[in-house]
Amino acid sequence: MLRHVQMTQGFPNCIGIGVLGYDGVARAHIHGYTRIRDVFGPEAPLPRLVSVCGRSQDKLTKAALRYGFEKYTSDWMDLISDDEVKVIDNCAPNNLHSEVCIEAARHGKHILCEKPLGRNAEESKRMLEAVQKAGVKHMVSFNYRFVPAVMLAKELIDAGKLGKIYHFRARYCDDSLVNPETPFAWRMDKELAGSGVVGDLGSHIIDLARFLVGEFKAVSAMATTFIPERPLREEKGKRGKVTTEDAFTATVEFQNGAIGTLEASGFCPGRKNFNTFEINGSKGTIIFDLERLNELEVYLDDSSEPTVNGFRRVMTTDPSHPFCRYWWPTGHIIGWEHTFIHEIYHFLRCIKDGEDVGPIGATFEDGYKCAVICDALLASAESHQKVDIS
Ligand SMILES: NC(=O)c1ccc[n+]([C@@H]2O[C@H](COP(=O)([O-])OP(=O)(O)OC[C@H]3O[C@@H](n4cnc5c(N)ncnc54)[C@H](O)[C@@H]3O)[C@@H](O)[C@H]2O)c1
């Protein structure tokens, strides 16, 4: 007997999604929405791709057709005022985070916003106040929390397996800026981006530091811009002034007594997405590298077997590892895009079941606290002074 399944309107768990952006990271988000039910099963929330917003009509039409959005618009207010949109997913450049999110909150939309939350702490605070006032769910897309190996690291630390944490050492390096002819982009304009690698790559490792080790107490940093001008894409022969930092290095103190270092740079030839951290505690060490995201290196002090004690490389693909029971047989690895599927599933489930986004997901409060630290790093680099995190 032929039966029809009603897949969208009227489906009890269906949540209307409006996405700002379709290129860049927005692609990973949209991919996430399309995979939720496939991965998490028929009880998972069902995202409905209602509307997509971008700047060029031609590209928008193509994006809507490519992903199956019902509507498209070049005016983000259309997205926000659409009654069928319940979630605004803000994947726009940083200068469009605060205005869009604050307006979306006023319209009662739940919000997933890309990192960094605002261009600075002041902007981020206003965003936090807006979502709190509106009583909507909010999450910042710190997707690296949702790597199974990172979640396993958190489980080990929270269970006390590493003992007292002494060190957090993180680097986020790539070679995206090393060629002086790499064209000028919005990320190099302080007005649009707020900061350079501090907000772009640094915010990720700051969030991981807070997620895994705890709150910051103070920072000391230096930052620099190696290439002060870049060719403009639109005006041949002309160059634009780079007003953001290309690289930073910082030492940090945590409230629990741990100390650490943070570094981010686009000037590291050969490094592609080298987001790595090492955490040392009184009873062990863990090492993570995003370029090998299915693995966690673990050293646990085991004096009963001193001759063979050493680091072990754990493949974090076992059904017992976070999120992995939803995926493939053990050893069948996952990739960067899957972190967004996990993150989006978590957010939609919190909306559907009325659960808290934190402490697993990063809330706007986490985004604000991260922005305070980003501002402190920049202030320290400017003043050559240690800056306390208040
Ligand atoms: N979580 C991550 O791993 C990750 C990775 C990359 C980027 N990001 C963040 O995502 C955001 C976007 O970065 P990106 O690299 O994807 O940028 P991008 O420039 O590649 O894409 C930006 C998108 O925003 C749209 N847009 C820009 N201005 C608009 C306007 N006025 N109206 C409507 N749409 C507009 C563009 O059409 C485009 O689709 C940034 O905040 C960035 O920090 C996060």
PDB file of N, CA, C and O in Angstrom, residues 103-137:
ATOM      1  N   GLU A 103      18.442  42.142  16.851  1.00  0.00           N
ATOM      2  CA  GLU A 103      17.121  42.280  16.199  1.00  0.00           C
ATOM      3  C   GLU A 103      16.400  40.927  16.184  1.00  0.00           C
ATOM      4  O   GLU A 103      15.193  40.846  16.414  1.00  0.00           O
ATOM      5  N   ALA A 104      17.145  39.865  15.928  1.00  0.00           N
ATOM      6  CA  ALA A 104      16.541  38.517  15.919  1.00  0.00           C
ATOM      7  C   ALA A 104      15.977  38.179  17.301  1.00  0.00           C
ATOM      8  O   ALA A 104      14.884  37.620  17.420  1.00  0.00           O
ATOM      9  N   ALA A 105      16.720  38.526  18.353  1.00  0.00           N
ATOM     10  CA  ALA A 105      16.239  38.258  19.721  1.00  0.00           C
ATOM     11  C   ALA A 105      14.947  39.036  19.977  1.00  0.00           C
ATOM     12  O   ALA A 105      13.989  38.494  20.545  1.00  0.00           O
ATOM     13  N   ARG A 106      14.922  40.288  19.532  1.00  0.00           N
ATOM     14  CA  ARG A 106      13.699  41.104  19.715  1.00  0.00           C
ATOM     15  C   ARG A 106      12.499  40.443  19.034  1.00  0.00           C
ATOM     16  O   ARG A 106      11.367  40.624  19.466  1.00  0.00           O
ATOM     17  N   HIS A 107      12.751  39.731  17.950  1.00  0.00           N
ATOM     18  CA  HIS A 107      11.671  39.043  17.229  1.00  0.00           C
ATOM     19  C   HIS A 107      11.427  37.635  17.791  1.00  0.00           C
ATOM     20  O   HIS A 107      10.708  36.842  17.175  1.00  0.00           O
ATOM     21  N   GLY A 108      12.054  37.310  18.907  1.00  0.00           N
ATOM     22  CA  GLY A 108      11.790  36.030  19.581  1.00  0.00           C
ATOM     23  C   GLY A 108      12.417  34.827  18.913  1.00  0.00           C
ATOM     24  O   GLY A 108      11.994  33.687  19.145  1.00  0.00           O
ATOM     25  N   LYS A 109      13.462  35.061  18.105  1.00  0.00           N
ATOM     26  CA  LYS A 109      14.107  33.918  17.420  1.00  0.00           C
ATOM     27  C   LYS A 109      15.202  33.316  18.302  1.00  0.00           C
ATOM     28  O   LYS A 109      15.927  34.055  18.985  1.00  0.00           O
ATOM     29  N   HIS A 110      15.327  32.003  18.262  1.00  0.00           N
ATOM     30  CA  HIS A 110      16.495  31.353  18.851  1.00  0.00           C
ATOM     31  C   HIS A 110      17.674  31.633  17.917  1.00  0.00           C
ATOM     32  O   HIS A 110      17.475  31.723  16.694  1.00  0.00           O
ATOM     33  N   ILE A 111      18.878  31.752  18.508  1.00  0.00           N
ATOM     34  CA  ILE A 111      20.001  32.206  17.667  1.00  0.00           C
ATOM     35  C   ILE A 111      21.247  31.336  17.832  1.00  0.00           C
ATOM     36  O   ILE A 111      21.722  31.101  18.942  1.00  0.00           O
ATOM     37  N   LEU A 112      21.748  30.898  16.681  1.00  0.00           N
ATOM     38  CA  LEU A 112      23.085  30.304  16.624  1.00  0.00           C
ATOM     39  C   LEU A 112      23.949  31.325  15.890  1.00  0.00           C
ATOM     40  O   LEU A 112      23.630  31.708  14.757  1.00  0.00           O
ATOM     41  N   CYS A 113      25.010  31.795  16.548  1.00  0.00           N
ATOM     42  CA  CYS A 113      25.850  32.826  15.926  1.00  0.00           C
ATOM     43  C   CYS A 113      27.277  32.314  15.796  1.00  0.00           C
ATOM     44  O   CYS A 113      27.814  31.693  16.720  1.00  0.00           O
ATOM     45  N   GLU A 114      27.883  32.585  14.665  1.00  0.00           N
ATOM     46  CA  GLU A 114      29.284  32.199  14.479  1.00  0.00           C
ATOM     47  C   GLU A 114      30.182  32.989  15.434  1.00  0.00           C
ATOM     48  O   GLU A 114      29.810  34.038  15.935  1.00  0.00           O
ATOM     49  N   LYS A 115      31.360  32.442  15.680  1.00  0.00           N
ATOM     50  CA  LYS A 115      32.350  33.108  16.522  1.00  0.00           C
ATOM     51  C   LYS A 115      33.116  34.126  15.688  1.00  0.00           C
ATOM     52  O   LYS A 115      33.126  33.974  14.470  1.00  0.00           O
ATOM     53  N   PRO A 116      33.757  35.120  16.252  1.00  0.00           N
ATOM     54  CA  PRO A 116      33.579  35.557  17.630  1.00  0.00           C
ATOM     55  C   PRO A 116      32.191  36.181  17.776  1.00  0.00           C
ATOM     56  O   PRO A 116      31.636  36.669  16.781  1.00  0.00           O
ATOM     57  N   LEU A 117      31.639  36.169  19.017  1.00  0.00           N
ATOM     58  CA  LEU A 117      30.255  36.626  19.168  1.00  0.00           C
ATOM     59  C   LEU A 117      30.088  38.045  18.639  1.00  0.00           C
ATOM     60  O   LEU A 117      29.352  38.275  17.680  1.00  0.00           O
ATOM     61  N   GLY A 118      30.772  39.007  19.250  1.00  0.00           N
ATOM     62  CA  GLY A 118      30.771  40.380  18.737  1.00  0.00           C
ATOM     63  C   GLY A 118      32.175  40.758  18.336  1.00  0.00           C
ATOM     64  O   GLY A 118      33.103  39.966  18.466  1.00  0.00           O
ATOM     65  N   ARG A 119      32.326  42.019  17.863  1.00  0.00           N
ATOM     66  CA  ARG A 119      33.676  42.453  17.478  1.00  0.00           C
ATOM     67  C   ARG A 119      34.526  42.794  18.699  1.00  0.00           C
ATOM     68  O   ARG A 119      35.738  42.943  18.602  1.00  0.00           O
ATOM     69  N   ASN A 120      33.864  42.963  19.841  1.00  0.00           N
ATOM     70  CA  ASN A 120      34.573  43.257  21.094  1.00  0.00           C
ATOM     71  C   ASN A 120      33.642  42.890  22.249  1.00  0.00           C
ATOM     72  O   ASN A 120      32.489  42.479  22.025  1.00  0.00           O
ATOM     73  N   ALA A 121      34.133  43.083  23.471  1.00  0.00           N
ATOM     74  CA  ALA A 121      33.347  42.670  24.638  1.00  0.00           C
ATOM     75  C   ALA A 121      32.075  43.511  24.788  1.00  0.00           C
ATOM     76  O   ALA A 121      31.019  42.984  25.147  1.00  0.00           O
ATOM     77  N   GLU A 122      32.188  44.788  24.503  1.00  0.00           N
ATOM     78  CA  GLU A 122      31.029  45.679  24.682  1.00  0.00           C
ATOM     79  C   GLU A 122      29.874  45.235  23.760  1.00  0.00           C
ATOM     80  O   GLU A 122      28.724  45.125  24.187  1.00  0.00           O
ATOM     81  N   GLU A 123      30.211  44.947  22.489  1.00  0.00           N
ATOM     82  CA  GLU A 123      29.206  44.501  21.530  1.00  0.00           C
ATOM     83  C   GLU A 123      28.630  43.138  21.963  1.00  0.00           C
ATOM     84  O   GLU A 123      27.417  42.897  21.890  1.00  0.00           O
ATOM     85  N   SER A 124      29.513  42.270  22.423  1.00  0.00           N
ATOM     86  CA  SER A 124      29.079  40.929  22.839  1.00  0.00           C
ATOM     87  C   SER A 124      28.155  41.010  24.048  1.00  0.00           C
ATOM     88  O   SER A 124      27.210  40.229  24.175  1.00  0.00           O
ATOM     89  N   LYS A 125      28.431  41.956  24.942  1.00  0.00           N
ATOM     90  CA  LYS A 125      27.602  42.101  26.147  1.00  0.00           C
ATOM     91  C   LYS A 125      26.180  42.501  25.754  1.00  0.00           C
ATOM     92  O   LYS A 125      25.195  41.977  26.290  1.00  0.00           O
ATOM     93  N   ARG A 126      26.091  43.417  24.791  1.00  0.00           N
ATOM     94  CA  ARG A 126      24.749  43.847  24.350  1.00  0.00           C
ATOM     95  C   ARG A 126      23.996  42.666  23.718  1.00  0.00           C
ATOM     96  O   ARG A 126      22.785  42.526  23.883  1.00  0.00           O
ATOM     97  N   MET A 127      24.709  41.810  23.030  1.00  0.00           N
ATOM     98  CA  MET A 127      24.079  40.622  22.420  1.00  0.00           C
ATOM     99  C   MET A 127      23.580  39.669  23.506  1.00  0.00           C
ATOM    100  O   MET A 127      22.478  39.132  23.426  1.00  0.00           O
ATOM    101  N   LEU A 128      24.419  39.493  24.536  1.00  0.00           N
ATOM    102  CA  LEU A 128      24.030  38.616  25.648  1.00  0.00           C
ATOM    103  C   LEU A 128      22.786  39.167  26.335  1.00  0.00           C
ATOM    104  O   LEU A 128      21.837  38.424  26.619  1.00  0.00           O
ATOM    105  N   GLU A 129      22.786  40.485  26.585  1.00  0.00           N
ATOM    106  CA  GLU A 129      21.623  41.092  27.267  1.00  0.00           C
ATOM    107  C   GLU A 129      20.354  40.925  26.431  1.00  0.00           C
ATOM    108  O   GLU A 129      19.272  40.673  26.965  1.00  0.00           O
ATOM    109  N   ALA A 130      20.498  41.050  25.119  1.00  0.00           N
ATOM    110  CA  ALA A 130      19.313  40.952  24.236  1.00  0.00           C
ATOM    111  C   ALA A 130      18.700  39.543  24.289  1.00  0.00           C
ATOM    112  O   ALA A 130      17.473  39.398  24.385  1.00  0.00           O
ATOM    113  N   VAL A 131      19.542  38.498  24.249  1.00  0.00           N
ATOM    114  CA  VAL A 131      18.973  37.134  24.269  1.00  0.00           C
ATOM    115  C   VAL A 131      18.413  36.798  25.649  1.00  0.00           C
ATOM    116  O   VAL A 131      17.403  36.096  25.764  1.00  0.00           O
ATOM    117  N   GLN A 132      19.071  37.330  26.683  1.00  0.00           N
ATOM    118  CA  GLN A 132      18.561  37.074  28.044  1.00  0.00           C
ATOM    119  C   GLN A 132      17.203  37.742  28.221  1.00  0.00           C
ATOM    120  O   GLN A 132      16.270  37.156  28.769  1.00  0.00           O
ATOM    121  N   LYS A 133      17.089  38.966  27.740  1.00  0.00           N
ATOM    122  CA  LYS A 133      15.827  39.707  27.863  1.00  0.00           C
ATOM    123  C   LYS A 133      14.704  39.005  27.088  1.00  0.00           C
ATOM    124  O   LYS A 133      13.572  38.891  27.556  1.00  0.00           O
ATOM    125  N   ALA A 134      15.049  38.488  25.907  1.00  0.00           N
ATOM    126  CA  ALA A 134      14.031  37.859  25.052  1.00  0.00           C
ATOM    127  C   ALA A 134      13.699  36.437  25.511  1.00  0.00           C
ATOM    128  O   ALA A 134      12.674  35.875  25.109  1.00  0.00           O
ATOM    129  N   GLY A 135      14.575  35.847  26.317  1.00  0.00           N
ATOM    130  CA  GLY A 135      14.334  34.477  26.787  1.00  0.00           C
ATOM    131  C   GLY A 135      14.433  33.432  25.689  1.00  0.00           C
ATOM    132  O   GLY A 135      13.779  32.386  25.749  1.00  0.00           O
ATOM    133  N   VAL A 136      15.272  33.696  24.696  1.00  0.00           N
ATOM    134  CA  VAL A 136      15.441  32.728  23.598  1.00  0.00           C
ATOM    135  C   VAL A 136      16.690  31.875  23.844  1.00  0.00           C
ATOM    136  O   VAL A 136      17.546  32.238  24.648  1.00  0.00           O
ATOM    137  N   LYS A 137      16.778  30.750  23.155  1.00  0.00           N
ATOM    138  CA  LYS A 137      17.982  29.910  23.252  1.00  0.00           C
ATOM    139  C   LYS A 137      19.087  30.562  22.418  1.00  0.00           C
ATOM    140  O   LYS A 137      18.821  31.130  21.337  1.00  0.00           O
TER     141      LYS A 137
END
